[in-house]
Amino acid sequence: MSSFTKKTVKDSDVAGKRVLVRVDFNVPLDGGAVTDDTRIRAALPTIRYLIDHHARVILCSHLGRPKSSADTQYSLRPACRALARLLGRNVTFVDGDVATDCHEAAQRMVDGELIMIENLRFHPGEKANDLEFARQLADLAELYVNDAFGTAHRAHASTAGVAQHLPAVSGLLLAREIEMLTDMLTNPVRPFIAILGGSKVSEKLGVISRLIQICDAVLIGGGMAFTFLAAKGIEVGGSLVEPNLVADCEAMLAAAADNGCDILLPIDFVVAAEMSNDADATIVGREEIPPDQKGLDIGPATEEYFAGTIAQAKTVFWNGPMGVFELTPFQSGTKAIAEAVARNNRAVTVVGGGDSVAALKKFNLESGITFVSTGGGASICLLEGAALPGLDALDVLPGRDK
Ligand code: AMP
């Protein structure tokens, strides 16, 4: 039986119905063009399914963080054009008021037609999960589909409020995201290892404390590693440390040992006095970081140590870069880890988080990964066991509890 307990588009009769589909088209733009269409491509199976089954499809999404509708650089028009190109069919773009302009356009639709409405965050009611705005969105349609995993951890009008007024089901992408991550947590083939990186421990404490209960090993790189090293009494020079979390890291190391989970920390680093592309970078052991230098990437011995563990794993989850991979002198560690994960073709490999996915693309390694998640924050929330309001709001399959 599938671990996914919600109804999906495949459990609904969509023919002839107006269907409001919440997608995550929060894509990067440059001068009015979409520079990475991964998120649009990820939504295509649901959109195609609905068109093929003669639905009238009304797409909605947020894009960036506009302050108001005057922030026209956040218009979804370029995403709409990119979608039309990928589908090879017309997608009508509708801006203006949801209750009037969009409502009228929705009423005029015919079967198999597609429209996209303007950036939801142009309306203050979206983030506020305003009752009236949620009602206006619901009034556009007869069925609501959520396919936006990237915002499933937000209780906004288009992810939570709207579902109170319409039959609400999951899209195919959201279902696959939840299924992959849930199966990984509940039924991993062992050894199961997680690799965590990124700048701060503060944002990942919840997920680390959950993963040390489930994984055989947790590998920690990035800026996060230094608070753990400080907890072991190691001097880390000018590296990023969150002093108020040293005690939590100490407790986490003890809890991992009690659970039989190894926490692997870096053994060497690439250090420099400043974070820049022309920095004078050197390699030092982890106990030799000079006071005026900071660790900005894992070193070559750590690359080998971590890659050796990754090669033994049967399930791998990776979230967060090993160093400041945006800068050439500090990209080697992240590249080495991406390569090690992609090389292990005996394992189920799952990668989540904007930076890790960007690194996979940068080093052209995406095809070696079993599942690349479209949601960083949402996957972290799911992993730490936090609620996902965008998922909780959907209708449950008959005979399943939640
Ligand atoms: P996060 O947003 O917490 O996932 O962190 C991602 C950011 O962490 C990236 O922009 C990296 O440049 C940064 N990062 C990775 N390693 C380090 C490090 N050793 N020191 C400072 N920043 C880092």
Short mmCIF file of C-alpha atoms and ligand atoms in Angstrom, two decimals:
data_model
loop_
_atom_site.label_atom_id
_atom_site.label_comp_id
_atom_site.label_asym_id
_atom_site.label_seq_id
_atom_site.Cartn_x
_atom_site.Cartn_y
_atom_site.Cartn_z
CA MET A 1 0.00 0.00 0.00
CA SER A 2 1.27 3.47 -0.83
CA SER A 3 2.49 5.61 2.07
CA PHE A 4 0.59 8.55 0.52
CA THR A 5 -2.81 8.82 2.20
CA LYS A 6 -4.34 11.77 0.34
CA LYS A 7 -6.55 11.76 -2.74
CA THR A 8 -4.80 12.76 -5.96
CA VAL A 9 -6.06 14.09 -9.29
CA LYS A 10 -6.37 10.46 -10.35
CA ASP A 11 -9.03 9.87 -7.68
CA SER A 12 -11.20 12.73 -9.00
CA ASP A 13 -13.53 13.17 -11.94
CA VAL A 14 -12.03 16.26 -13.57
CA ALA A 15 -13.72 16.25 -17.00
CA GLY A 16 -15.47 19.54 -17.75
CA LYS A 17 -14.54 20.94 -14.32
CA ARG A 18 -12.76 24.18 -13.51
CA VAL A 19 -9.71 23.05 -11.54
CA LEU A 20 -7.57 25.49 -9.55
CA VAL A 21 -4.00 24.13 -9.48
CA ARG A 22 -1.49 25.60 -7.00
CA VAL A 23 1.93 25.11 -8.59
CA ASP A 24 5.37 26.28 -7.47
CA PHE A 25 6.57 28.47 -10.34
CA ASN A 26 8.87 30.44 -8.05
CA VAL A 27 11.56 30.36 -10.75
CA PRO A 28 14.71 32.48 -11.18
CA LEU A 29 14.33 35.27 -13.75
CA ASP A 30 16.83 37.41 -15.63
CA GLY A 31 15.59 40.36 -17.65
CA GLY A 32 12.13 38.87 -18.10
CA ALA A 33 13.33 35.36 -19.03
CA VAL A 34 13.19 32.19 -16.92
CA THR A 35 16.79 31.05 -16.33
CA ASP A 36 15.93 27.66 -14.77
CA ASP A 37 12.64 25.98 -15.67
CA THR A 38 13.06 22.89 -13.43
CA ARG A 39 10.04 23.76 -11.29
CA ILE A 40 7.84 24.35 -14.35
CA ARG A 41 8.90 21.01 -15.88
CA ALA A 42 8.20 19.28 -12.55
CA ALA A 43 4.54 20.39 -12.72
CA LEU A 44 3.99 19.18 -16.30
CA PRO A 45 2.73 15.65 -15.46
CA THR A 46 -0.18 17.04 -13.40
CA ILE A 47 -1.00 19.75 -15.95
CA ARG A 48 -0.89 17.27 -18.84
CA TYR A 49 -3.02 14.78 -16.91
CA LEU A 50 -5.69 17.43 -16.34
CA ILE A 51 -5.71 18.63 -19.97
CA ASP A 52 -5.82 15.06 -21.28
CA HIS A 53 -8.83 14.44 -19.03
CA HIS A 54 -10.66 17.53 -20.37
CA ALA A 55 -10.39 19.72 -17.29
CA ARG A 56 -10.39 23.55 -17.44
CA VAL A 57 -7.09 24.35 -15.74
CA ILE A 58 -6.54 27.55 -13.71
CA LEU A 59 -2.92 27.77 -12.56
CA CYS A 60 -1.75 29.90 -9.64
CA SER A 61 1.63 30.39 -7.95
CA HIS A 62 3.75 32.87 -6.04
CA LEU A 63 7.04 34.28 -7.34
CA GLY A 64 9.64 35.92 -5.11
CA ARG A 65 8.79 38.36 -2.36
CA PRO A 66 6.94 41.30 -3.91
CA LYS A 67 5.76 44.04 -1.55
CA SER A 68 2.71 44.78 -3.71
CA SER A 69 1.36 44.46 -7.26
CA ALA A 70 3.53 47.49 -8.14
CA ASP A 71 6.60 45.16 -8.01
CA THR A 72 6.08 44.15 -11.63
CA GLN A 73 9.49 42.45 -11.88
CA TYR A 74 7.80 39.61 -9.96
CA SER A 75 5.13 39.08 -12.61
CA LEU A 76 4.45 35.44 -13.55
CA ARG A 77 4.15 36.39 -17.24
CA PRO A 78 7.63 34.96 -18.16
CA ALA A 79 6.78 31.70 -16.35
CA CYS A 80 3.48 31.55 -18.26
CA ARG A 81 5.34 31.97 -21.58
CA ALA A 82 7.86 29.27 -20.60
CA LEU A 83 5.03 26.88 -19.71
CA ALA A 84 3.26 27.52 -23.04
CA ARG A 85 6.51 26.71 -24.87
CA LEU A 86 7.04 23.48 -22.91
CA LEU A 87 3.46 22.35 -23.47
CA GLY A 88 3.31 23.53 -27.07
CA ARG A 89 -0.07 25.14 -26.48
CA ASN A 90 -1.64 28.43 -25.53
CA VAL A 91 -1.79 29.46 -21.86
CA THR A 92 -3.84 32.63 -21.32
CA PHE A 93 -2.37 35.00 -18.75
CA VAL A 94 -4.91 36.84 -16.60
CA ASP A 95 -3.90 39.66 -14.29
CA GLY A 96 -6.08 41.93 -12.17
CA ASP A 97 -8.57 41.29 -9.43
CA VAL A 98 -9.23 37.65 -8.52
CA ALA A 99 -12.92 38.15 -7.66
CA THR A 100 -13.75 39.99 -10.91
CA ASP A 101 -11.16 39.74 -13.77
CA CYS A 102 -9.97 36.21 -13.01
CA HIS A 103 -13.45 35.03 -12.12
CA GLU A 104 -14.87 36.23 -15.44
CA ALA A 105 -12.01 34.61 -17.38
CA ALA A 106 -12.57 31.33 -15.52
CA GLN A 107 -16.30 31.37 -16.33
CA ARG A 108 -15.55 31.71 -20.05
CA MET A 109 -13.20 28.68 -20.19
CA VAL A 110 -13.81 25.60 -22.31
CA ASP A 111 -12.69 22.00 -21.68
CA GLY A 112 -8.92 21.48 -22.03
CA GLU A 113 -8.20 25.22 -21.80
CA LEU A 114 -5.44 26.64 -19.56
CA ILE A 115 -5.19 30.00 -17.85
CA MET A 116 -2.63 31.32 -15.38
CA ILE A 117 -3.42 34.07 -12.90
CA GLU A 118 -0.90 36.68 -11.74
CA ASN A 119 1.47 36.27 -8.77
CA LEU A 120 -0.59 35.39 -5.68
CA ARG A 121 1.72 37.46 -3.48
CA PHE A 122 0.62 40.63 -5.26
CA HIS A 123 -2.37 40.23 -2.92
CA PRO A 124 -1.70 40.76 0.82
CA GLY A 125 -4.39 38.16 1.60
CA GLU A 126 -2.22 35.34 0.23
CA LYS A 127 0.46 35.22 2.93
CA ALA A 128 -2.02 36.27 5.61
CA ASN A 129 -4.17 33.22 4.72
CA ASP A 130 -7.05 35.72 4.59
CA LEU A 131 -10.49 34.09 4.64
CA GLU A 132 -11.96 36.39 2.00
CA PHE A 133 -9.00 35.95 -0.40
CA ALA A 134 -9.14 32.16 0.05
CA ARG A 135 -12.87 32.30 -0.74
CA GLN A 136 -12.20 34.35 -3.91
CA LEU A 137 -9.66 31.77 -5.10
CA ALA A 138 -12.07 28.93 -4.33
CA ASP A 139 -14.85 30.68 -6.26
CA LEU A 140 -12.77 30.36 -9.43
CA ALA A 141 -13.09 26.58 -9.49
CA GLU A 142 -14.94 23.39 -8.60
CA LEU A 143 -11.87 21.38 -7.55
CA TYR A 144 -8.57 22.40 -5.91
CA VAL A 145 -5.29 20.64 -6.66
CA ASN A 146 -2.10 21.34 -4.70
CA ASP A 147 1.06 20.44 -6.63
CA ALA A 148 3.37 22.94 -4.92
CA PHE A 149 5.62 20.92 -2.61
CA GLY A 150 7.95 23.92 -2.21
CA THR A 151 5.25 25.84 -0.29
CA ALA A 152 3.51 22.92 1.43
CA HIS A 153 5.06 24.04 4.76
CA ARG A 154 3.29 27.43 4.52
CA ALA A 155 -0.29 28.07 5.66
CA HIS A 156 -1.23 30.60 2.99
CA ALA A 157 -4.58 31.29 1.29
CA SER A 158 -3.63 29.27 -1.81
CA THR A 159 -2.14 26.34 0.13
CA ALA A 160 -4.40 26.04 3.19
CA GLY A 161 -7.39 28.42 3.27
CA VAL A 162 -8.71 27.60 -0.20
CA ALA A 163 -8.94 23.88 0.61
CA GLN A 164 -11.67 24.56 3.17
CA HIS A 165 -14.09 25.60 0.43
CA LEU A 166 -13.50 23.00 -2.30
CA PRO A 167 -12.82 19.30 -2.69
CA ALA A 168 -9.02 19.33 -2.34
CA VAL A 169 -6.61 16.78 -3.80
CA SER A 170 -2.90 16.40 -4.45
CA GLY A 171 -1.11 16.81 -7.75
CA LEU A 172 1.24 14.08 -8.99
CA LEU A 173 4.43 15.96 -8.04
CA LEU A 174 3.37 16.67 -4.47
CA ALA A 175 2.33 13.03 -4.04
CA ARG A 176 5.68 11.75 -5.34
CA GLU A 177 7.68 14.17 -3.16
CA ILE A 178 5.85 13.10 0.00
CA GLU A 179 6.02 9.43 -0.91
CA MET A 180 9.78 9.47 -1.64
CA LEU A 181 10.65 11.33 1.58
CA THR A 182 8.24 9.35 3.77
CA ASP A 183 9.44 5.99 2.42
CA MET A 184 13.04 7.08 2.98
CA LEU A 185 12.28 7.87 6.63
CA THR A 186 10.07 4.91 7.45
CA ASN A 187 11.56 2.14 5.39
CA PRO A 188 15.15 2.92 4.35
CA VAL A 189 17.41 0.23 2.94
CA ARG A 190 20.44 0.29 5.25
CA PRO A 191 23.00 1.66 5.68
CA PHE A 192 21.06 4.95 5.58
CA ILE A 193 23.22 8.06 5.71
CA ALA A 194 22.34 11.73 5.68
CA ILE A 195 24.72 14.48 4.59
CA LEU A 196 23.92 17.92 5.95
CA GLY A 197 25.61 21.21 5.17
CA GLY A 198 24.85 24.89 4.76
CA SER A 199 25.62 27.85 6.91
CA LYS A 200 23.80 27.51 10.20
CA VAL A 201 23.05 24.80 12.76
CA SER A 202 20.13 26.87 14.04
CA GLU A 203 18.05 26.08 10.95
CA LYS A 204 18.83 22.37 10.97
CA LEU A 205 18.73 21.40 14.67
CA GLY A 206 15.27 19.84 14.34
CA VAL A 207 16.19 17.78 11.33
CA ILE A 208 19.50 16.61 12.81
CA SER A 209 17.84 15.47 16.02
CA ARG A 210 15.30 13.44 14.00
CA LEU A 211 17.89 11.98 11.61
CA ILE A 212 20.19 10.76 14.39
CA GLN A 213 17.28 8.57 15.55
CA ILE A 214 16.85 7.00 12.10
CA CYS A 215 20.19 7.08 10.23
CA ASP A 216 23.24 4.87 10.58
CA ALA A 217 25.47 7.91 10.05
CA VAL A 218 25.03 11.68 9.69
CA LEU A 219 27.83 13.54 7.86
CA ILE A 220 28.08 17.22 8.71
CA GLY A 221 29.89 19.79 6.58
CA GLY A 222 29.48 23.48 5.72
CA GLY A 223 29.47 26.27 8.28
CA MET A 224 27.37 24.02 10.53
CA ALA A 225 30.32 21.78 11.30
CA PHE A 226 32.12 24.43 13.37
CA THR A 227 29.56 24.62 16.18
CA PHE A 228 29.86 20.83 16.49
CA LEU A 229 33.67 21.08 16.56
CA ALA A 230 33.42 23.83 19.20
CA ALA A 231 31.24 21.41 21.21
CA LYS A 232 34.16 18.96 21.10
CA GLY A 233 36.45 21.67 22.49
CA ILE A 234 38.25 22.33 19.19
CA GLU A 235 39.42 25.89 18.40
CA VAL A 236 38.08 26.88 14.98
CA GLY A 237 39.68 30.32 14.44
CA GLY A 238 37.39 32.83 12.76
CA SER A 239 35.02 30.16 11.36
CA LEU A 240 31.26 30.47 11.69
CA VAL A 241 30.19 29.35 15.20
CA GLU A 242 26.81 29.83 16.87
CA PRO A 243 27.93 30.08 20.52
CA ASN A 244 24.42 29.74 21.94
CA LEU A 245 24.07 26.34 20.25
CA VAL A 246 27.33 24.72 21.40
CA ALA A 247 25.51 23.00 24.28
CA ASP A 248 22.79 21.70 21.90
CA CYS A 249 25.47 20.26 19.61
CA GLU A 250 27.14 18.60 22.58
CA ALA A 251 23.79 17.04 23.55
CA MET A 252 23.23 15.96 19.95
CA LEU A 253 26.63 14.20 19.82
CA ALA A 254 25.76 12.32 23.02
CA ALA A 255 22.25 11.42 21.78
CA ALA A 256 23.64 10.13 18.48
CA ALA A 257 26.12 7.91 20.33
CA ASP A 258 23.24 6.52 22.47
CA ASN A 259 21.25 5.75 19.30
CA GLY A 260 24.13 4.02 17.55
CA CYS A 261 24.31 6.74 14.90
CA ASP A 262 27.78 7.99 13.91
CA ILE A 263 28.11 11.75 13.48
CA LEU A 264 31.00 12.30 11.08
CA LEU A 265 32.64 15.72 11.24
CA PRO A 266 35.28 17.12 8.87
CA ILE A 267 38.92 16.31 9.63
CA ASP A 268 40.46 19.10 7.50
CA PHE A 269 39.41 22.37 5.91
CA VAL A 270 40.15 24.85 3.15
CA VAL A 271 40.75 28.10 5.08
CA ALA A 272 41.22 31.73 4.09
CA ALA A 273 41.22 35.14 5.73
CA GLU A 274 38.29 36.32 3.66
CA MET A 275 35.42 34.93 1.65
CA SER A 276 36.29 36.00 -1.91
CA ASN A 277 37.10 34.52 -5.29
CA ASP A 278 40.74 35.66 -5.15
CA ALA A 279 41.26 34.63 -1.52
CA ASP A 280 44.59 33.03 -0.61
CA ALA A 281 43.25 29.59 0.39
CA THR A 282 45.22 26.86 2.18
CA ILE A 283 44.47 23.40 3.59
CA VAL A 284 44.84 22.69 7.30
CA GLY A 285 43.89 19.94 9.75
CA ARG A 286 40.79 20.70 11.81
CA GLU A 287 42.80 21.46 14.96
CA GLU A 288 45.12 23.84 13.10
CA ILE A 289 42.82 26.63 11.93
CA PRO A 290 44.74 29.89 12.59
CA PRO A 291 42.87 32.52 14.65
CA ASP A 292 42.74 34.98 11.73
CA GLN A 293 41.41 32.41 9.22
CA LYS A 294 38.04 30.78 8.68
CA GLY A 295 37.11 27.36 7.33
CA LEU A 296 35.21 27.87 4.08
CA ASP A 297 35.19 24.34 2.65
CA ILE A 298 35.92 20.79 3.76
CA GLY A 299 39.47 19.68 2.87
CA PRO A 300 40.63 16.82 0.59
CA ALA A 301 41.05 14.30 3.43
CA THR A 302 37.43 14.94 4.48
CA GLU A 303 36.28 14.59 0.87
CA GLU A 304 37.83 11.12 0.81
CA TYR A 305 36.52 10.20 4.27
CA PHE A 306 32.94 11.27 3.44
CA ALA A 307 33.04 9.77 -0.08
CA GLY A 308 34.13 6.41 1.39
CA THR A 309 31.09 6.40 3.72
CA ILE A 310 28.74 7.50 0.92
CA ALA A 311 29.99 4.62 -1.26
CA GLN A 312 28.90 2.08 1.42
CA ALA A 313 25.37 3.45 1.79
CA LYS A 314 22.16 1.99 0.34
CA THR A 315 20.07 5.09 1.10
CA VAL A 316 21.46 8.64 0.97
CA PHE A 317 19.82 11.97 1.78
CA TRP A 318 21.77 15.16 1.05
CA ASN A 319 20.82 18.72 1.97
CA GLY A 320 23.18 21.70 2.04
CA PRO A 321 26.60 22.57 0.56
CA MET A 322 29.89 21.52 2.19
CA GLY A 323 31.44 24.96 1.72
CA VAL A 324 30.97 28.35 0.11
CA PHE A 325 30.52 26.59 -3.24
CA GLU A 326 29.46 29.81 -4.99
CA LEU A 327 33.17 30.83 -4.93
CA THR A 328 35.69 28.81 -6.97
CA PRO A 329 38.33 28.34 -4.19
CA PHE A 330 35.69 26.75 -1.93
CA GLN A 331 33.65 24.59 -4.31
CA SER A 332 35.71 21.40 -4.31
CA GLY A 333 34.08 19.80 -1.23
CA THR A 334 30.53 20.25 -2.48
CA LYS A 335 31.54 18.95 -5.91
CA ALA A 336 33.23 15.89 -4.40
CA ILE A 337 30.15 15.07 -2.31
CA ALA A 338 27.80 15.60 -5.28
CA GLU A 339 30.00 13.24 -7.33
CA ALA A 340 30.14 10.63 -4.57
CA VAL A 341 26.34 10.65 -4.20
CA ALA A 342 25.76 10.49 -7.98
CA ARG A 343 28.37 7.70 -8.34
CA ASN A 344 26.62 5.40 -5.83
CA ASN A 345 24.17 3.75 -8.18
CA ARG A 346 23.32 0.93 -5.73
CA ALA A 347 21.67 3.41 -3.38
CA VAL A 348 18.40 5.31 -3.39
CA THR A 349 19.68 8.91 -3.42
CA VAL A 350 17.49 11.86 -2.49
CA VAL A 351 18.70 15.45 -2.70
CA GLY A 352 16.75 18.44 -1.37
CA GLY A 353 17.44 22.14 -0.86
CA GLY A 354 18.09 24.97 -3.29
CA ASP A 355 21.90 25.00 -2.89
CA SER A 356 22.44 21.25 -3.18
CA VAL A 357 20.23 21.10 -6.26
CA ALA A 358 22.06 24.14 -7.72
CA ALA A 359 25.37 22.33 -7.09
CA LEU A 360 24.12 19.20 -8.88
CA LYS A 361 23.16 21.33 -11.87
CA LYS A 362 26.42 23.30 -11.79
CA PHE A 363 28.46 20.07 -11.91
CA ASN A 364 26.02 18.37 -14.31
CA LEU A 365 25.30 15.45 -11.97
CA GLU A 366 21.51 15.51 -11.71
CA SER A 367 20.99 12.42 -13.83
CA GLY A 368 22.87 10.27 -11.27
CA ILE A 369 20.36 11.04 -8.50
CA THR A 370 17.26 8.91 -7.81
CA PHE A 371 15.09 11.83 -6.69
CA VAL A 372 15.77 15.56 -6.71
CA SER A 373 13.26 17.31 -4.46
CA THR A 374 11.79 20.65 -5.54
CA GLY A 375 11.36 21.85 -1.95
CA GLY A 376 14.20 22.73 0.43
CA GLY A 377 12.32 24.19 3.41
CA ALA A 378 9.39 21.82 2.92
CA SER A 379 11.62 18.73 2.87
CA ILE A 380 13.36 19.89 6.07
CA CYS A 381 9.95 20.41 7.75
CA LEU A 382 8.80 16.95 6.69
CA LEU A 383 12.03 15.36 7.88
CA GLU A 384 11.87 17.02 11.30
CA GLY A 385 8.27 15.88 11.70
CA ALA A 386 6.75 19.40 11.54
CA ALA A 387 3.28 19.94 10.09
CA LEU A 388 2.83 20.63 6.36
CA PRO A 389 -0.38 22.71 6.22
CA GLY A 390 -0.55 22.43 2.42
CA LEU A 391 -0.67 18.64 2.75
CA ASP A 392 -2.83 18.43 5.87
CA ALA A 393 -5.55 20.47 4.11
CA LEU A 394 -6.10 17.83 1.40
CA ASP A 395 -8.84 15.19 1.35
CA VAL A 396 -7.90 11.77 2.71
CA LEU A 397 -8.41 8.57 0.73
CA PRO A 398 -11.31 6.45 2.00
CA GLY A 399 -10.11 4.00 4.65
CA ARG A 400 -6.95 5.95 5.56
CA ASP A 401 -6.69 7.98 8.80
CA LYS A 402 -5.02 11.27 7.87
P1 AMP B 1 21.82 27.50 4.16
O1 AMP B 1 21.10 28.67 3.55
O2 AMP B 1 21.87 27.49 5.64
O3 AMP B 1 21.40 26.17 3.57
O4 AMP B 1 23.34 27.67 3.74
C1 AMP B 1 23.78 27.79 2.42
C2 AMP B 1 24.96 28.70 2.41
O5 AMP B 1 25.93 28.20 3.31
C3 AMP B 1 25.65 28.79 1.08
O6 AMP B 1 25.40 30.06 0.52
C4 AMP B 1 27.13 28.63 1.41
O7 AMP B 1 27.95 29.61 0.82
C5 AMP B 1 27.16 28.78 2.92
N1 AMP B 1 28.29 28.06 3.56
C6 AMP B 1 28.67 26.79 3.35
N2 AMP B 1 29.76 26.52 4.05
C7 AMP B 1 30.11 27.63 4.74
C8 AMP B 1 31.15 27.95 5.64
N3 AMP B 1 32.10 27.06 5.97
N4 AMP B 1 31.17 29.20 6.16
C9 AMP B 1 30.24 30.09 5.81
N5 AMP B 1 29.22 29.85 4.97
C10 AMP B 1 29.13 28.63 4.44
#
